[in-house]
C-alpha positions as a Markdown table, in Angstrom:
| # | Residue | x | y | z |
|---|---|---|---|---|
| 1 | Unk | 7.0 | -15.9 | -14.7 |
| 2 | Unk | 6.3 | -16.9 | -11.2 |
| 3 | Unk | 6.6 | -14.4 | -8.2 |
| 4 | Unk | 9.9 | -15.1 | -7.2 |
| 5 | Unk | 11.2 | -13.8 | -10.3 |
| 6 | Unk | 7.6 | -10.9 | -10.4 |
| 7 | Unk | 10.1 | -9.7 | -6.6 |
| 8 | Unk | 13.4 | -9.4 | -7.7 |
| 9 | Unk | 12.2 | -7.6 | -10.7 |
| 10 | Unk | 10.1 | -4.9 | -8.8 |
| 11 | Unk | 12.4 | -5.2 | -6.4 |
| 12 | Unk | 15.3 | -3.9 | -8.0 |
| 13 | Unk | 12.4 | -0.9 | -9.6 |
| 14 | Unk | 13.2 | -2.6 | -12.7 |
| 15 | Unk | 10.7 | -0.4 | -16.1 |
| 16 | Unk | 7.8 | -2.8 | -16.9 |
| 17 | Unk | 7.4 | -2.5 | -20.7 |
| 18 | Unk | 3.9 | -2.7 | -21.9 |
| 19 | Unk | 4.2 | -6.2 | -23.5 |
| 20 | Unk | 6.3 | -7.9 | -21.4 |
| 21 | Unk | 5.5 | -11.0 | -19.3 |
| 22 | Unk | 5.5 | -8.8 | -16.2 |
| 23 | Unk | 3.2 | -7.1 | -17.6 |
| 24 | Unk | 1.1 | -10.3 | -18.0 |
| 25 | Unk | 1.7 | -11.1 | -15.1 |
| 26 | Unk | 0.5 | -8.3 | -13.6 |
| 27 | Unk | -3.0 | -9.0 | -15.5 |
| 28 | Unk | -3.1 | -12.4 | -13.6 |
| 29 | Unk | -2.4 | -10.8 | -10.5 |
| 30 | Unk | -4.7 | -8.4 | -10.5 |
| 31 | Unk | -7.5 | -10.3 | -11.4 |
| 32 | Unk | -7.0 | -12.8 | -9.1 |
| 33 | Unk | -7.1 | -9.2 | -6.7 |
| 34 | Unk | -10.6 | -8.3 | -8.1 |
| 35 | Unk | -11.7 | -11.8 | -7.3 |
| 36 | Unk | -10.5 | -12.0 | -3.3 |
| 37 | Unk | -11.7 | -8.3 | -2.7 |
| 38 | Unk | -15.7 | -8.9 | -4.8 |
| 39 | Unk | -15.5 | -11.3 | -1.8 |
| 40 | Unk | -13.9 | -9.1 | 0.9 |
| 41 | Unk | -15.8 | -6.5 | -0.2 |
| 42 | Unk | -19.9 | -7.9 | -0.5 |
| 43 | Unk | -20.4 | -9.8 | 2.5 |
| 44 | Unk | -19.6 | -9.6 | 6.2 |
| 45 | Unk | -17.2 | -10.9 | 7.3 |
| 46 | Unk | -15.6 | -11.4 | 11.4 |
| 47 | Unk | -12.2 | -9.9 | 11.8 |
| 48 | Unk | -11.2 | -13.2 | 12.2 |
| 49 | Unk | -12.2 | -14.1 | 8.6 |
| 50 | Unk | -10.4 | -11.1 | 7.6 |
| 51 | Unk | -7.6 | -11.6 | 8.5 |
| 52 | Unk | -7.7 | -14.7 | 6.7 |
| 53 | Unk | -8.7 | -13.1 | 3.4 |
| 54 | Unk | -6.2 | -11.0 | 3.7 |
| 55 | Unk | -3.5 | -13.4 | 3.8 |
| 56 | Unk | -4.6 | -15.0 | 1.1 |
| 57 | Unk | -4.9 | -11.6 | -0.7 |
| 58 | Unk | -1.1 | -11.3 | 0.2 |
| 59 | Unk | 0.1 | -14.4 | -0.3 |
| 60 | Unk | 1.6 | -13.9 | 3.2 |
| 61 | Unk | 0.7 | -14.2 | 6.6 |
| 62 | Unk | -1.4 | -11.9 | 8.0 |
| 63 | Unk | -1.3 | -11.5 | 12.4 |
| 64 | Unk | -4.2 | -11.8 | 14.4 |
| 65 | Unk | -3.9 | -8.5 | 15.0 |
| 66 | Unk | -4.6 | -7.0 | 12.2 |
| 67 | Unk | -7.7 | -4.5 | 11.1 |
| 68 | Unk | -9.4 | -3.9 | 8.3 |
| 69 | Unk | -12.8 | -1.7 | 7.7 |
| 70 | Unk | -14.1 | -3.3 | 3.9 |
| 71 | Unk | -14.3 | -2.1 | 1.7 |
| 72 | Unk | -10.8 | -2.2 | 0.3 |
| 73 | Unk | -9.2 | -2.1 | -3.2 |
| 74 | Unk | -6.0 | -2.8 | -4.7 |
| 75 | Unk | -5.0 | -3.8 | -8.4 |
| 76 | Unk | -2.7 | -6.5 | -7.0 |
| 77 | Unk | -2.5 | -7.2 | -3.4 |
| 78 | Unk | 1.2 | -9.9 | -3.9 |
| 79 | Unk | 3.2 | -7.3 | -2.7 |
| 80 | Unk | 2.0 | -6.1 | 0.6 |
| 81 | Unk | 3.1 | -6.5 | 3.9 |
| 82 | Unk | 2.0 | -5.7 | 6.6 |
| 83 | Unk | 3.2 | -6.2 | 10.6 |
| 84 | Unk | 1.2 | -6.3 | 13.7 |
| 85 | Unk | -1.3 | -4.0 | 15.0 |
| 86 | Unk | -2.2 | -2.5 | 11.7 |
| 87 | Unk | -5.7 | -0.7 | 10.9 |
| 88 | Unk | -7.0 | 0.0 | 7.6 |
| 89 | Unk | -10.5 | 2.0 | 7.5 |
| 90 | Unk | -13.2 | 1.9 | 4.8 |
| 91 | Unk | -12.2 | 2.8 | 1.4 |
| 92 | Unk | -8.2 | 2.7 | 1.0 |
| 93 | Unk | -6.5 | 1.7 | -1.7 |
| 94 | Unk | -3.5 | 0.1 | -2.7 |
| 95 | Unk | -1.5 | 0.0 | -5.9 |
| 96 | Unk | 1.4 | -2.2 | -4.4 |
| 97 | Unk | 3.2 | -3.5 | -7.7 |
| 98 | Unk | 6.0 | -1.5 | -6.4 |
| 99 | Unk | 5.8 | -2.8 | -3.3 |
| 100 | Unk | 4.0 | -1.3 | 0.0 |
| 101 | Unk | 5.6 | -2.3 | 3.5 |
| 102 | Unk | 3.5 | -1.6 | 6.5 |
| 103 | Unk | 5.0 | -1.2 | 9.8 |
| 104 | Unk | 3.8 | -2.2 | 14.0 |
| 105 | Unk | 0.8 | 0.0 | 15.5 |
| 106 | Unk | 0.3 | 1.8 | 11.6 |
| 107 | Unk | -3.1 | 3.2 | 11.6 |
| 108 | Unk | -4.4 | 4.3 | 7.9 |
| 109 | Unk | -7.4 | 7.2 | 8.0 |
| 110 | Unk | -10.0 | 6.4 | 5.3 |
| 111 | Unk | -9.8 | 6.5 | 1.9 |
| 112 | Unk | -6.2 | 6.7 | 1.6 |
| 113 | Unk | -4.4 | 5.8 | -1.6 |
| 114 | Unk | -1.3 | 4.2 | -2.1 |
| 115 | Unk | 0.5 | 5.1 | -5.3 |
| 116 | Unk | 3.6 | 3.0 | -6.0 |
| 117 | Unk | 3.7 | 3.1 | -9.6 |
| 118 | Unk | 4.7 | 6.0 | -12.7 |
| 119 | Unk | 4.3 | 5.9 | -16.1 |
| 120 | Unk | 7.2 | 6.6 | -18.3 |
| 121 | Unk | 7.2 | 10.6 | -18.6 |
| 122 | Unk | 8.2 | 10.3 | -22.8 |
| 123 | Unk | 4.8 | 10.1 | -24.9 |
| 124 | Unk | 5.8 | 7.3 | -26.7 |
| 125 | Unk | 7.2 | 4.9 | -23.8 |
| 126 | Unk | 3.8 | 6.4 | -21.4 |
| 127 | Unk | 2.4 | 2.5 | -21.3 |
| 128 | Unk | 6.0 | 1.5 | -19.3 |
| 129 | Unk | 5.8 | 1.6 | -16.3 |
| 130 | Unk | 8.2 | 1.9 | -12.9 |
| 131 | Unk | 7.5 | 1.2 | -9.8 |
| 132 | Unk | 9.1 | 2.3 | -6.3 |
| 133 | Unk | 7.8 | 1.0 | -3.6 |
| 134 | Unk | 6.4 | 2.5 | -0.2 |
| 135 | Unk | 7.5 | 2.1 | 3.5 |
| 136 | Unk | 5.7 | 3.4 | 6.8 |
| 137 | Unk | 7.7 | 2.9 | 10.0 |
| 138 | Unk | 6.0 | 2.1 | 13.0 |
| 139 | Unk | 3.5 | 4.1 | 14.7 |
| 140 | Unk | 1.8 | 6.2 | 12.0 |
| 141 | Unk | -0.6 | 7.8 | 11.6 |
| 142 | Unk | -1.8 | 8.5 | 7.9 |
| 143 | Unk | -5.4 | 11.1 | 8.1 |
| 144 | Unk | -8.0 | 10.0 | 5.1 |
| 145 | Unk | -7.9 | 10.8 | 1.7 |
| 146 | Unk | -3.7 | 11.3 | 2.2 |
| 147 | Unk | -2.0 | 9.7 | -1.1 |
| 148 | Unk | 1.3 | 8.8 | -0.8 |
| 149 | Unk | 3.1 | 8.8 | -4.0 |
| 150 | Unk | 5.6 | 5.9 | -5.8 |
| 151 | Unk | 9.2 | 5.6 | -3.0 |
| 152 | Unk | 7.8 | 7.8 | -0.1 |
| 153 | Unk | 9.4 | 6.5 | 3.0 |
| 154 | Unk | 7.2 | 7.2 | 6.1 |
| 155 | Unk | 10.0 | 7.3 | 9.2 |
| 156 | Unk | 8.4 | 5.9 | 12.8 |
| 157 | Unk | 6.3 | 7.6 | 14.8 |
| 158 | Unk | 5.1 | 10.3 | 12.3 |
| 159 | Unk | 1.2 | 11.9 | 11.0 |
| 160 | Unk | -0.4 | 12.4 | 8.1 |
| 161 | Unk | -2.3 | 14.7 | 8.2 |
| 162 | Unk | -6.1 | 14.4 | 6.4 |
| 163 | Unk | -6.0 | 15.5 | 2.7 |
| 164 | Unk | -2.3 | 15.6 | 2.5 |
| 165 | Unk | -0.4 | 14.4 | -0.4 |
| 166 | Unk | 3.0 | 13.0 | 0.5 |
| 167 | Unk | 5.5 | 13.3 | -2.5 |
| 168 | Unk | 8.9 | 12.9 | -0.6 |
| 169 | Unk | 9.7 | 11.5 | 2.7 |
| 170 | Unk | 8.7 | 11.8 | 6.0 |
| 171 | Unk | 11.0 | 12.2 | 8.8 |
| 172 | Unk | 10.7 | 10.4 | 12.5 |
| 173 | Unk | 8.2 | 12.0 | 14.8 |
| 174 | Unk | 7.0 | 14.6 | 12.5 |
| 175 | Unk | 3.2 | 16.2 | 11.5 |
| 176 | Unk | 3.1 | 17.2 | 8.0 |
| 177 | Unk | 0.1 | 18.3 | 6.3 |
| 178 | Unk | -0.4 | 19.7 | 2.3 |
| 179 | Unk | -0.1 | 19.4 | -1.7 |
| 180 | Unk | 2.4 | 19.3 | -1.1 |
| 181 | Unk | 2.9 | 17.7 | 2.2 |
| 182 | Unk | 5.0 | 20.0 | 4.9 |
| 183 | Unk | 6.6 | 19.7 | 8.2 |
| 184 | Unk | 4.4 | 21.3 | 10.7 |
| 185 | Unk | 6.9 | 20.5 | 13.5 |
| 186 | Unk | 8.1 | 17.6 | 15.2 |
| 187 | Unk | 6.4 | 15.6 | 18.3 |
| 188 | Unk | 7.5 | 15.3 | 21.9 |
| 189 | Unk | 9.0 | 11.3 | 22.3 |
| 190 | Unk | 9.4 | 12.2 | 26.2 |
| 191 | Unk | 7.6 | 10.2 | 28.3 |
| 192 | Unk | 5.6 | 12.7 | 31.0 |
């Protein structure tokens, strides 16, 4: 099994059985991610070096405008895509097997968790994993300690309040907060 098959399988949100080749690839990719994040997290790196390390982690070229404050944690890395002018603050956790797509101009606060996998509800199949991607639009601000759950899309311009648990899609240009996160108000986007 190769990365193209990995992306194809997860892109279709197909379940991953515990004894499958896909699960074996999960384990291989997680070991590579541990190695790269240990390098990232355990010594000082310039912003340019962080861009290079994050590019290796994701297997994609990351724009030089990208900024990240370590430590950063992921159990895969290969299914993360980030746009330009993205900032990720320290202690964030990306469970990205299901896919995490981050648009341009996104700000992610301390200790934010992105979770793209669910386990099967049936106790007999609990080891089976169900992937669902998280998509973050342009110019989104995600406050510290927020948790974004599988399958959620956060549309352009929205703000996620600190400590929120986002369980469903967030419309464009609104502020959500709470557990579960609810719309507090819409943002005035007119230029004054």
